[in-house]
mmCIF file of N, CA and C in Angstrom:
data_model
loop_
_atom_site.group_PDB
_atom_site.id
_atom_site.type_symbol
_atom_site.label_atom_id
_atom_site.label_comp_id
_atom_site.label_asym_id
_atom_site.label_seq_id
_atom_site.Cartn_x
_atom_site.Cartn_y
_atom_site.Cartn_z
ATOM 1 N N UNK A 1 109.157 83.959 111.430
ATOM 2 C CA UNK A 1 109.968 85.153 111.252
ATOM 3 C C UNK A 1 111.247 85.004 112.081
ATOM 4 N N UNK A 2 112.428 85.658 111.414
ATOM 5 C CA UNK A 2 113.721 85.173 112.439
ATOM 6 C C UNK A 2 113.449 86.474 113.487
ATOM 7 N N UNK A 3 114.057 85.297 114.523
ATOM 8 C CA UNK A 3 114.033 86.258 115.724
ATOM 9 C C UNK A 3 115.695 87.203 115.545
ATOM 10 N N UNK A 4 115.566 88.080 116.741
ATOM 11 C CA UNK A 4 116.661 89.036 117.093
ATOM 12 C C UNK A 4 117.887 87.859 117.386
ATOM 13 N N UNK A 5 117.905 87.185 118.201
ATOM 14 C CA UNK A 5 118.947 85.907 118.568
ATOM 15 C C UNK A 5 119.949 84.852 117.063
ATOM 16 N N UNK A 6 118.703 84.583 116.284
ATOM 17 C CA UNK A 6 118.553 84.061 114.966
ATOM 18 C C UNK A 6 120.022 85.236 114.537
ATOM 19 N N UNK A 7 119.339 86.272 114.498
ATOM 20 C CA UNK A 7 120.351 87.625 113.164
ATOM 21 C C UNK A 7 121.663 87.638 113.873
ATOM 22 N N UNK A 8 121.489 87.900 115.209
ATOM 23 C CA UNK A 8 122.870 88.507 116.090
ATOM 24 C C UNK A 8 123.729 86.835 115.683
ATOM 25 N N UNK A 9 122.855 85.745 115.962
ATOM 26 C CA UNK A 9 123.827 84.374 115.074
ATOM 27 C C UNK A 9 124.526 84.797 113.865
ATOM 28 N N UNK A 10 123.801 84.944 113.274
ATOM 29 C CA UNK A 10 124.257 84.973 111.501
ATOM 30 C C UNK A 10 125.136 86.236 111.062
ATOM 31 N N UNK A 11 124.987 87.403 112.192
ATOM 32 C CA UNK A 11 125.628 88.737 111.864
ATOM 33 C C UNK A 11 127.151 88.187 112.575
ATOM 34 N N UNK A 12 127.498 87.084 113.224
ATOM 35 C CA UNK A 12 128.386 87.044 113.813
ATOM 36 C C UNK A 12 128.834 85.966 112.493
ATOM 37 N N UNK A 13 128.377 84.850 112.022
ATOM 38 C CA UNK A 13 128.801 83.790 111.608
ATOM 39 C C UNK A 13 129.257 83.915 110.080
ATOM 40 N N UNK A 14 128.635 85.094 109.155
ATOM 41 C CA UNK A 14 128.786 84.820 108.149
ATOM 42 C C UNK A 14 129.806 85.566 107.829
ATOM 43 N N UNK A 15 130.581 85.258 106.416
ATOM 44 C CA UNK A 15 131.539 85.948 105.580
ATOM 45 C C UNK A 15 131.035 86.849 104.977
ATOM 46 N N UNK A 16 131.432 88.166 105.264
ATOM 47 C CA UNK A 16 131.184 89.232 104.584
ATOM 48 C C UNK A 16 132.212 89.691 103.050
ATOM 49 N N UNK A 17 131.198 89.788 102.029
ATOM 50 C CA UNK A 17 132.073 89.584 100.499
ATOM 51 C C UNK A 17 132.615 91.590 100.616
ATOM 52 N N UNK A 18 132.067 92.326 100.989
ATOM 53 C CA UNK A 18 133.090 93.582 100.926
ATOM 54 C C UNK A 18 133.224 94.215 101.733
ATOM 55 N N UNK A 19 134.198 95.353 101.681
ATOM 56 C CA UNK A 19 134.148 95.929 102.581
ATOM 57 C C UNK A 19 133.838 96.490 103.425
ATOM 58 N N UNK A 20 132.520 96.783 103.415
ATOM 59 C CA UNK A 20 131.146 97.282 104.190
ATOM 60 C C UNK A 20 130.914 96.408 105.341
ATOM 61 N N UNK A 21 131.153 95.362 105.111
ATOM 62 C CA UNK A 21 131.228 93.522 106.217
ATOM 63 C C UNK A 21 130.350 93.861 107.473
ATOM 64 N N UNK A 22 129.456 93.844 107.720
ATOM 65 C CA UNK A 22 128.752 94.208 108.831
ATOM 66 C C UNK A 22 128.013 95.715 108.844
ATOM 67 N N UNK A 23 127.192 95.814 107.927
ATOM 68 C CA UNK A 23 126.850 97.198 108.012
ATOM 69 C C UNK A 23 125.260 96.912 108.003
ATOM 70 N N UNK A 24 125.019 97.217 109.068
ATOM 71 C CA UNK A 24 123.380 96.950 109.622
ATOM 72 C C UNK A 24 122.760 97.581 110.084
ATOM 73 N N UNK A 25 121.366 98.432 109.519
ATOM 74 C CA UNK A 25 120.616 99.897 110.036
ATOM 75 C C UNK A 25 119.499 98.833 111.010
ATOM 76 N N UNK A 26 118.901 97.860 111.066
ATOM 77 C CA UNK A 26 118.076 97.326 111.714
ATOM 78 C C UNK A 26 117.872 96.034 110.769
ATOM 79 N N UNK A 27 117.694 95.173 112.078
ATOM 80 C CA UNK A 27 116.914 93.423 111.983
ATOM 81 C C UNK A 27 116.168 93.242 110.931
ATOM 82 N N UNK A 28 115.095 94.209 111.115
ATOM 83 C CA UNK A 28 114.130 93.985 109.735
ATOM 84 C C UNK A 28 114.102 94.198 108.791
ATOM 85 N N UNK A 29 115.595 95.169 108.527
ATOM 86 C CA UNK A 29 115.934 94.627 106.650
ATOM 87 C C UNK A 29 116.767 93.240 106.706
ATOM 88 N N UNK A 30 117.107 92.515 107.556
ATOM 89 C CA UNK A 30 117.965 90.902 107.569
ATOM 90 C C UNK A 30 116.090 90.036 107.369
ATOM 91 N N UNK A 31 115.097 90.951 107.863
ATOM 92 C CA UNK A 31 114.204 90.066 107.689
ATOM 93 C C UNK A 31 113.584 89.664 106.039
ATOM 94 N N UNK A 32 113.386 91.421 106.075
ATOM 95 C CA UNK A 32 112.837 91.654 104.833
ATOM 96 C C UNK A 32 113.907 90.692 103.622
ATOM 97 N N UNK A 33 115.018 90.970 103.114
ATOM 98 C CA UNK A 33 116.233 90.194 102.495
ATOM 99 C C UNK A 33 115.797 88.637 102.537
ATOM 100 N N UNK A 34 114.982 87.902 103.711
ATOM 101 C CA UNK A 34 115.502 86.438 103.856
ATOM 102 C C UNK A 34 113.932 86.416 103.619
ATOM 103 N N UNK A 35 113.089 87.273 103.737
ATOM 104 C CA UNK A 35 111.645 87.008 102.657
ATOM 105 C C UNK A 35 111.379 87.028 101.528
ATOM 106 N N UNK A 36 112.494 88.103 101.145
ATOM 107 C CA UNK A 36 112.523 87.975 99.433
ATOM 108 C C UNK A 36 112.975 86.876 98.645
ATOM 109 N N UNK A 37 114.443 86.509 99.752
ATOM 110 C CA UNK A 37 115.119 85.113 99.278
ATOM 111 C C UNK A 37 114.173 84.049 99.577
ATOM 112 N N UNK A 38 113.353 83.535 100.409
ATOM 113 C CA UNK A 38 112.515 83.003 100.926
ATOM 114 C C UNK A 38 111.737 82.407 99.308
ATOM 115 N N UNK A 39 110.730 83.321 98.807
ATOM 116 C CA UNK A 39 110.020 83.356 98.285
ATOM 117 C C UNK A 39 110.745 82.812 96.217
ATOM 118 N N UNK A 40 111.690 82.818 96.518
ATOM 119 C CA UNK A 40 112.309 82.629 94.954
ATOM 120 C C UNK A 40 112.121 81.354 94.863
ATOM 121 N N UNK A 41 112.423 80.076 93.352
ATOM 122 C CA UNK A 41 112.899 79.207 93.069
ATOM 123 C C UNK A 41 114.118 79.192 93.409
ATOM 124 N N UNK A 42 113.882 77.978 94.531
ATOM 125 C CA UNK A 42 115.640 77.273 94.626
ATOM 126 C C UNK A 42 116.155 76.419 93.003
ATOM 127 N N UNK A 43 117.059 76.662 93.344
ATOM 128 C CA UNK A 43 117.835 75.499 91.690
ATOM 129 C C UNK A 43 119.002 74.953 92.685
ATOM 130 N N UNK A 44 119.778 73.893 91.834
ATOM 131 C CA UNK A 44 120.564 73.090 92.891
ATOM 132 C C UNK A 44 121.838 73.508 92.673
ATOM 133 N N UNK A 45 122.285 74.773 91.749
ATOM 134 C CA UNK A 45 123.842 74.956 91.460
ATOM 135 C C UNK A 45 123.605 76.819 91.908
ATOM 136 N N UNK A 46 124.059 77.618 92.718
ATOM 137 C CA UNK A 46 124.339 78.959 92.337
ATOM 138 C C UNK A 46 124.486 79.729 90.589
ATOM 139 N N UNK A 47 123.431 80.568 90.538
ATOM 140 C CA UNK A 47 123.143 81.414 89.407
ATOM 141 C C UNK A 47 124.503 81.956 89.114
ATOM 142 N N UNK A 48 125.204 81.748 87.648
ATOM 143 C CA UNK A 48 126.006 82.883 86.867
ATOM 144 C C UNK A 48 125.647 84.044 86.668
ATOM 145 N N UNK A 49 124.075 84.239 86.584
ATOM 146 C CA UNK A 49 123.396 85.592 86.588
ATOM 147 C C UNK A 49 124.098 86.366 87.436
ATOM 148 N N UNK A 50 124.285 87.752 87.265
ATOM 149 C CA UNK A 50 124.738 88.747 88.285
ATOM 150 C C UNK A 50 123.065 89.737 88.315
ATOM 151 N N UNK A 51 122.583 90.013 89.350
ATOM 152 C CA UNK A 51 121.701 90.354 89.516
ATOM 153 C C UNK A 51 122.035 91.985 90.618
ATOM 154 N N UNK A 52 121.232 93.060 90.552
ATOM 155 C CA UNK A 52 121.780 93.794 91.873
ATOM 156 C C UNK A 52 120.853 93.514 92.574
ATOM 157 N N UNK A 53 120.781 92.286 93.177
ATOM 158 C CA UNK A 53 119.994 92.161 94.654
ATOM 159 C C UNK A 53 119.756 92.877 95.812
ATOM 160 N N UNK A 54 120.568 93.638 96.091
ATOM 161 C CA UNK A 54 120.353 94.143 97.011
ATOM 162 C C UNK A 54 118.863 95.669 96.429
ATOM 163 N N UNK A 55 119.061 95.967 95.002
ATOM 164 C CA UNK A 55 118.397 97.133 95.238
ATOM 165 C C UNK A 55 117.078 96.327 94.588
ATOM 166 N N UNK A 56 117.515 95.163 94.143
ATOM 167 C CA UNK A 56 115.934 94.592 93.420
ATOM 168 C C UNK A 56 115.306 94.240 94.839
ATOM 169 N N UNK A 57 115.676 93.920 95.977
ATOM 170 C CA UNK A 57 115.122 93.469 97.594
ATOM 171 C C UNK A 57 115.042 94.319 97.992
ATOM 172 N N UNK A 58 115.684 95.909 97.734
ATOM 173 C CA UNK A 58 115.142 97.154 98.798
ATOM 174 C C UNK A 58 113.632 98.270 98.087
ATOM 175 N N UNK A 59 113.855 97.606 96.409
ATOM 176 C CA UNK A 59 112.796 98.202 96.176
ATOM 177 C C UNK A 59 111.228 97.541 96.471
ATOM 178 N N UNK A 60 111.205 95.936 96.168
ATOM 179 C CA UNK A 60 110.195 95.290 97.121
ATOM 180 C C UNK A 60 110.077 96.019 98.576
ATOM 181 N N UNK A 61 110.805 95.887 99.204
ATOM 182 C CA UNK A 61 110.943 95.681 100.360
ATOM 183 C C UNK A 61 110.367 97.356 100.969
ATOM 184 N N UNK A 62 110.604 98.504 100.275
ATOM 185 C CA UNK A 62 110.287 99.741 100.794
ATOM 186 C C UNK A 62 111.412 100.556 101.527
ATOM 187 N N UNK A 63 111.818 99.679 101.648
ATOM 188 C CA UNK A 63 113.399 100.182 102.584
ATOM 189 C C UNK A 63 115.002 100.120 102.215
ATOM 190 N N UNK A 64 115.861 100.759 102.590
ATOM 191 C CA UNK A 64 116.985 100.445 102.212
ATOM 192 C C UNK A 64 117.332 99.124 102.769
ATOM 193 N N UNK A 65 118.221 98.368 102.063
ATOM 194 C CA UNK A 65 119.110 96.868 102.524
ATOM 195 C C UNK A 65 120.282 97.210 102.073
ATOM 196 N N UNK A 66 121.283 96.656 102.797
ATOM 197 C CA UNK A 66 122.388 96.412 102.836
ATOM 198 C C UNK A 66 123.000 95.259 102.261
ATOM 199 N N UNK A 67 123.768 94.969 101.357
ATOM 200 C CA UNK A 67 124.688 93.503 100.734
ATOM 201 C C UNK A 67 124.714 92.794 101.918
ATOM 202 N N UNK A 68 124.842 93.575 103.334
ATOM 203 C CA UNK A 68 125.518 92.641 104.262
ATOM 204 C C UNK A 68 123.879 91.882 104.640
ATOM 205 N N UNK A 69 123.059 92.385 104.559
ATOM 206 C CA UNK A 69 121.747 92.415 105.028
ATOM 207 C C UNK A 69 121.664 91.212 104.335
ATOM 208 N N UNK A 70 121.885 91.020 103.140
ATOM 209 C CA UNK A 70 121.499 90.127 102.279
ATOM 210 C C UNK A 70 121.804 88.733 102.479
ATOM 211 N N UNK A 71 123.518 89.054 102.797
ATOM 212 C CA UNK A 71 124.503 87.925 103.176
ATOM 213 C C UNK A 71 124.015 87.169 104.483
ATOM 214 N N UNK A 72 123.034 87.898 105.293
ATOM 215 C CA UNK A 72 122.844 87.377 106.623
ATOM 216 C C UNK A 72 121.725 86.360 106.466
ATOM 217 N N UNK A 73 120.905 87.283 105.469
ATOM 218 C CA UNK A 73 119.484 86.690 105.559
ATOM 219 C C UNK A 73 120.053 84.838 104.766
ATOM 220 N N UNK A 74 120.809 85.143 103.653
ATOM 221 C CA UNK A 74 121.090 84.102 102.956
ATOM 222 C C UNK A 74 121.887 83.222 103.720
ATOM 223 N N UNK A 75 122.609 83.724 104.784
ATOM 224 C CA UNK A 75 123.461 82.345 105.834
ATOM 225 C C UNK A 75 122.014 81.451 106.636
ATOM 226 N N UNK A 76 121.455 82.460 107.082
ATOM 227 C CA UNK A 76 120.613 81.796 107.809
ATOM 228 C C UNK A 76 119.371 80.991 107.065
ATOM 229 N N UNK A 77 119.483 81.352 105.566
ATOM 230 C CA UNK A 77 117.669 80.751 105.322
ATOM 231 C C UNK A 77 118.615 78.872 104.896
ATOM 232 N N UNK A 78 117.712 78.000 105.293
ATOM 233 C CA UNK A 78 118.390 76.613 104.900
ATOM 234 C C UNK A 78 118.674 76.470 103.765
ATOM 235 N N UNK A 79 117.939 76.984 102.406
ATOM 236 C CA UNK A 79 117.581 76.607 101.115
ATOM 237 C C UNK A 79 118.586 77.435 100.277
ATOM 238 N N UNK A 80 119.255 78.335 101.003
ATOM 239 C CA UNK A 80 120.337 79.160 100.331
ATOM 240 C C UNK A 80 121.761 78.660 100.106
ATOM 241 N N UNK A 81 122.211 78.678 99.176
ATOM 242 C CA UNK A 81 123.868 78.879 99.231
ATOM 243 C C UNK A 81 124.529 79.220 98.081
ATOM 244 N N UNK A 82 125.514 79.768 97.940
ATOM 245 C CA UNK A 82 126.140 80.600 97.253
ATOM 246 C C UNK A 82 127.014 81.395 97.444
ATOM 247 N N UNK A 83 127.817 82.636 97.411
ATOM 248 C CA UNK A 83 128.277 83.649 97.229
ATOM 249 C C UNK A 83 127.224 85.350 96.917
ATOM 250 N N UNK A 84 126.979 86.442 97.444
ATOM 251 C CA UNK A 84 126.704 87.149 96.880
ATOM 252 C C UNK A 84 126.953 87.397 95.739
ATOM 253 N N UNK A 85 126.245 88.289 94.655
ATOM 254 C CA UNK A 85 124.951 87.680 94.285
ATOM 255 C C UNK A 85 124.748 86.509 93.831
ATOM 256 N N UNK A 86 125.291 85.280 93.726
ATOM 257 C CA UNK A 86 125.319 84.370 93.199
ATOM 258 C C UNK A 86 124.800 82.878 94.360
ATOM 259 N N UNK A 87 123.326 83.279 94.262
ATOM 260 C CA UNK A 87 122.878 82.178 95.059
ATOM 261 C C UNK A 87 122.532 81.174 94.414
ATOM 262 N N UNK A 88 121.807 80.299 94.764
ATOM 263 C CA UNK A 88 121.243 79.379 94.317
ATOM 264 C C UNK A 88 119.553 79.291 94.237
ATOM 265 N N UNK A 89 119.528 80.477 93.281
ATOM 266 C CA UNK A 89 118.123 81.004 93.023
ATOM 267 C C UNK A 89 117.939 81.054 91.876
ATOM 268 N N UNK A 90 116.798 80.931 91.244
ATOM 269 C CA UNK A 90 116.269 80.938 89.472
ATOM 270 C C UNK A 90 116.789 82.807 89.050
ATOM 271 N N UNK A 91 117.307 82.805 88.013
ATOM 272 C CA UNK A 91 117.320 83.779 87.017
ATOM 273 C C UNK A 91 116.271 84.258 86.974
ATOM 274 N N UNK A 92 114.799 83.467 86.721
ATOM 275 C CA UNK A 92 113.525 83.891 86.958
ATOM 276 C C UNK A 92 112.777 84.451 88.039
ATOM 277 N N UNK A 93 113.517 85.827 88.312
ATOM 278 C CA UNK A 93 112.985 85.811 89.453
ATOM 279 C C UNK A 93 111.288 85.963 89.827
ATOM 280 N N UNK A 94 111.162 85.984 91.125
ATOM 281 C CA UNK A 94 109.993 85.979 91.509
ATOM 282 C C UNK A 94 109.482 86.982 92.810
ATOM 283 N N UNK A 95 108.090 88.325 92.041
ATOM 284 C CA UNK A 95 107.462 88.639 93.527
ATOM 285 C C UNK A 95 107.087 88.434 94.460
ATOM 286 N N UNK A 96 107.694 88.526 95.292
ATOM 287 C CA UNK A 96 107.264 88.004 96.290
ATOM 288 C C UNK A 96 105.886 88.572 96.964
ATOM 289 N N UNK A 97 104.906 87.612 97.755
ATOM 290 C CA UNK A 97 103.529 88.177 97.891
ATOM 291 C C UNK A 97 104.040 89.464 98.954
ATOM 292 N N UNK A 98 102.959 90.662 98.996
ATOM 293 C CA UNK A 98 103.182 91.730 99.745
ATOM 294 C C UNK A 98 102.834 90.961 101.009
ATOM 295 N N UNK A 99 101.780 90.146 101.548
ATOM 296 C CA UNK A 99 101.860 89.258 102.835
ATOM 297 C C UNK A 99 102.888 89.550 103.609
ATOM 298 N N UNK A 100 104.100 89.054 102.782
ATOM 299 C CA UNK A 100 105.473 88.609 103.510
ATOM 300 C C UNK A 100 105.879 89.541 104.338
ATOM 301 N N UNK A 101 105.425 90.752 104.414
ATOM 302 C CA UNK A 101 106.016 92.076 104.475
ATOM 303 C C UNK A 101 105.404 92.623 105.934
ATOM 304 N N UNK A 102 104.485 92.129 106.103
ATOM 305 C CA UNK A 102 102.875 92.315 107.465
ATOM 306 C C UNK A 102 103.959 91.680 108.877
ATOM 307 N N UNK A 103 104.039 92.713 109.240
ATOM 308 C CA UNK A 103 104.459 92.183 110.738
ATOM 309 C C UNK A 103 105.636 92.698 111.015
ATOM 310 N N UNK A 104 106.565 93.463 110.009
ATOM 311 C CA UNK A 104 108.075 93.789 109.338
ATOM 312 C C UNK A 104 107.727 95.542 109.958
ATOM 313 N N UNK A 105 108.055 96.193 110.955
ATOM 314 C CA UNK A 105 107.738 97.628 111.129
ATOM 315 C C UNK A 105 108.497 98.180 110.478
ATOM 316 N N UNK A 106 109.571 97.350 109.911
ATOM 317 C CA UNK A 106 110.518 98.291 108.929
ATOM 318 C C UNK A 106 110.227 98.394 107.594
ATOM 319 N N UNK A 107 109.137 97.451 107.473
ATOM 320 C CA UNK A 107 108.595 97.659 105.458
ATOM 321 C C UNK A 107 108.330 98.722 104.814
ATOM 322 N N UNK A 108 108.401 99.237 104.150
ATOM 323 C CA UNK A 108 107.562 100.219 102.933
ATOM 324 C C UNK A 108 108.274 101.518 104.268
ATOM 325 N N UNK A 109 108.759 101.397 105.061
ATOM 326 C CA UNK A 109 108.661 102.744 105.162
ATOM 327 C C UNK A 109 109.915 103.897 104.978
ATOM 328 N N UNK A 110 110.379 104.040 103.883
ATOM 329 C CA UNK A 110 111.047 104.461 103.067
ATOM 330 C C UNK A 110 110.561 104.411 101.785
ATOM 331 N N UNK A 111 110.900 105.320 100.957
ATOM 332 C CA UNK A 111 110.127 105.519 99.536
ATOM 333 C C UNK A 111 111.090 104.725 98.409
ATOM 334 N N UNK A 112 111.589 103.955 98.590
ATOM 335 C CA UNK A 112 112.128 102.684 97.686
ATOM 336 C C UNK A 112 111.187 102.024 96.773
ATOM 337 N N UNK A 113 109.902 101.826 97.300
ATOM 338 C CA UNK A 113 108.887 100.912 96.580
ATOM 339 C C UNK A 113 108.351 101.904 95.375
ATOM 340 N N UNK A 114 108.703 103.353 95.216
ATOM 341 C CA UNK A 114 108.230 104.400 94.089
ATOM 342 C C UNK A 114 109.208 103.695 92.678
ATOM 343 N N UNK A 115 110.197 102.961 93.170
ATOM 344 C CA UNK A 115 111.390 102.839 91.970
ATOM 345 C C UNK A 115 111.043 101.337 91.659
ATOM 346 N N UNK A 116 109.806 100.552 92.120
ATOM 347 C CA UNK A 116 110.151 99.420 91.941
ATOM 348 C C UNK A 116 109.569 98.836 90.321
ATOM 349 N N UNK A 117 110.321 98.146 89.992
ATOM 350 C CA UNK A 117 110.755 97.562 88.453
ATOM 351 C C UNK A 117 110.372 96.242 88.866
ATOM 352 N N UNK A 118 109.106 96.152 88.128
ATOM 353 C CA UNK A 118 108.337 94.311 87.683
ATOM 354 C C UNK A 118 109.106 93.914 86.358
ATOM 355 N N UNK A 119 109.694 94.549 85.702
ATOM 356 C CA UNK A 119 110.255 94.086 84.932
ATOM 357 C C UNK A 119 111.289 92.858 84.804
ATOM 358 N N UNK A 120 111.993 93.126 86.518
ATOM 359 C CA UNK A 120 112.836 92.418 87.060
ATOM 360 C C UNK A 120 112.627 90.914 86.525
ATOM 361 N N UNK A 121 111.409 90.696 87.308
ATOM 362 C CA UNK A 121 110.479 89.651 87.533
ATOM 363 C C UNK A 121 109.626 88.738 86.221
ATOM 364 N N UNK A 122 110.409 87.390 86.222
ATOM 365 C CA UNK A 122 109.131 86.424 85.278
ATOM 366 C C UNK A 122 107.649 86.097 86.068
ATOM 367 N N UNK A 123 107.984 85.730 87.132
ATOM 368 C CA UNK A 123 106.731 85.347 88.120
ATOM 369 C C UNK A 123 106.203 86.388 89.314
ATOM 370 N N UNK A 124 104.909 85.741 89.733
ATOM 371 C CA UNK A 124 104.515 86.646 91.299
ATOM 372 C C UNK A 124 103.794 85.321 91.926
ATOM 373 N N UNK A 125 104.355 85.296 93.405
ATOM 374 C CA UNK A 125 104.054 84.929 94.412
ATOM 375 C C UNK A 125 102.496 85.143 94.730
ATOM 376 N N UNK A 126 101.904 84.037 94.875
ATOM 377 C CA UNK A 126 100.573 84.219 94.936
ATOM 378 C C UNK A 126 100.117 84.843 96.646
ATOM 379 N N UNK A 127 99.240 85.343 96.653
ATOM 380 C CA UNK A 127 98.986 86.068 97.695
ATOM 381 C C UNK A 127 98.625 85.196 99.004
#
């Protein structure tokens, strides 16, 4: 799990794509964001897909996220690169196991997960 040191890195290092550029309610949506990204198919070119990531990762996730949240988690995970939304992740996306989420005091606790859409999703993350 990234530590506090890890985020305050990446909240300093990365390019923020709008104007919001640093807008951060707590660590553990930079966590939650880099578990969701975590858990996808890498591909080796950034997706043309436009996806709204941020609310397809806050409805997993239980909580609100932030674009910037997103941008952080994605500087820091190795397997990432891209542009918001345009990572280098399958079109297909994928659930991620609820596991990922155990240890996160910021998960589920917001009512985000009432709106969440499997539809999104070709695959699920095995448990």
């Amino acid at each position: 799990m990234l530590t506090d040191n890890q985020i305050e890195y990446g909240k300093a290092k990365v390019t923020y794509s709008l104007n919001e550029g640093g807008r951060h309610e707590h660590h553990d949506c930079i966590r939650m964001a880099y578990e969701w990204l975590d858990a996808q198919k890498k591909i080796k070119n950034p997706t043309t897909k436009t996806f709204a990531l941020k609310h397809i990762i806050e409805e997993w996730a239980g909580r609100y996220i932030s674009t910037s949240d997103v941008e952080v988690a994605a500087y820091l995970h190795p397997e990432i690169h891209g542009r918001y939304p345009h990572f280098n992740i399958s079109a297909r996306l994928t659930v991620p196991s609820d596991s990922r989420l155990s240890g996160i005091s910021e998960a589920l606790s917001q009512r985000y997960r009432d709106r969440f859409d499997s539809s999104v999703y070709s695959a699920r993350e095995p448990a």
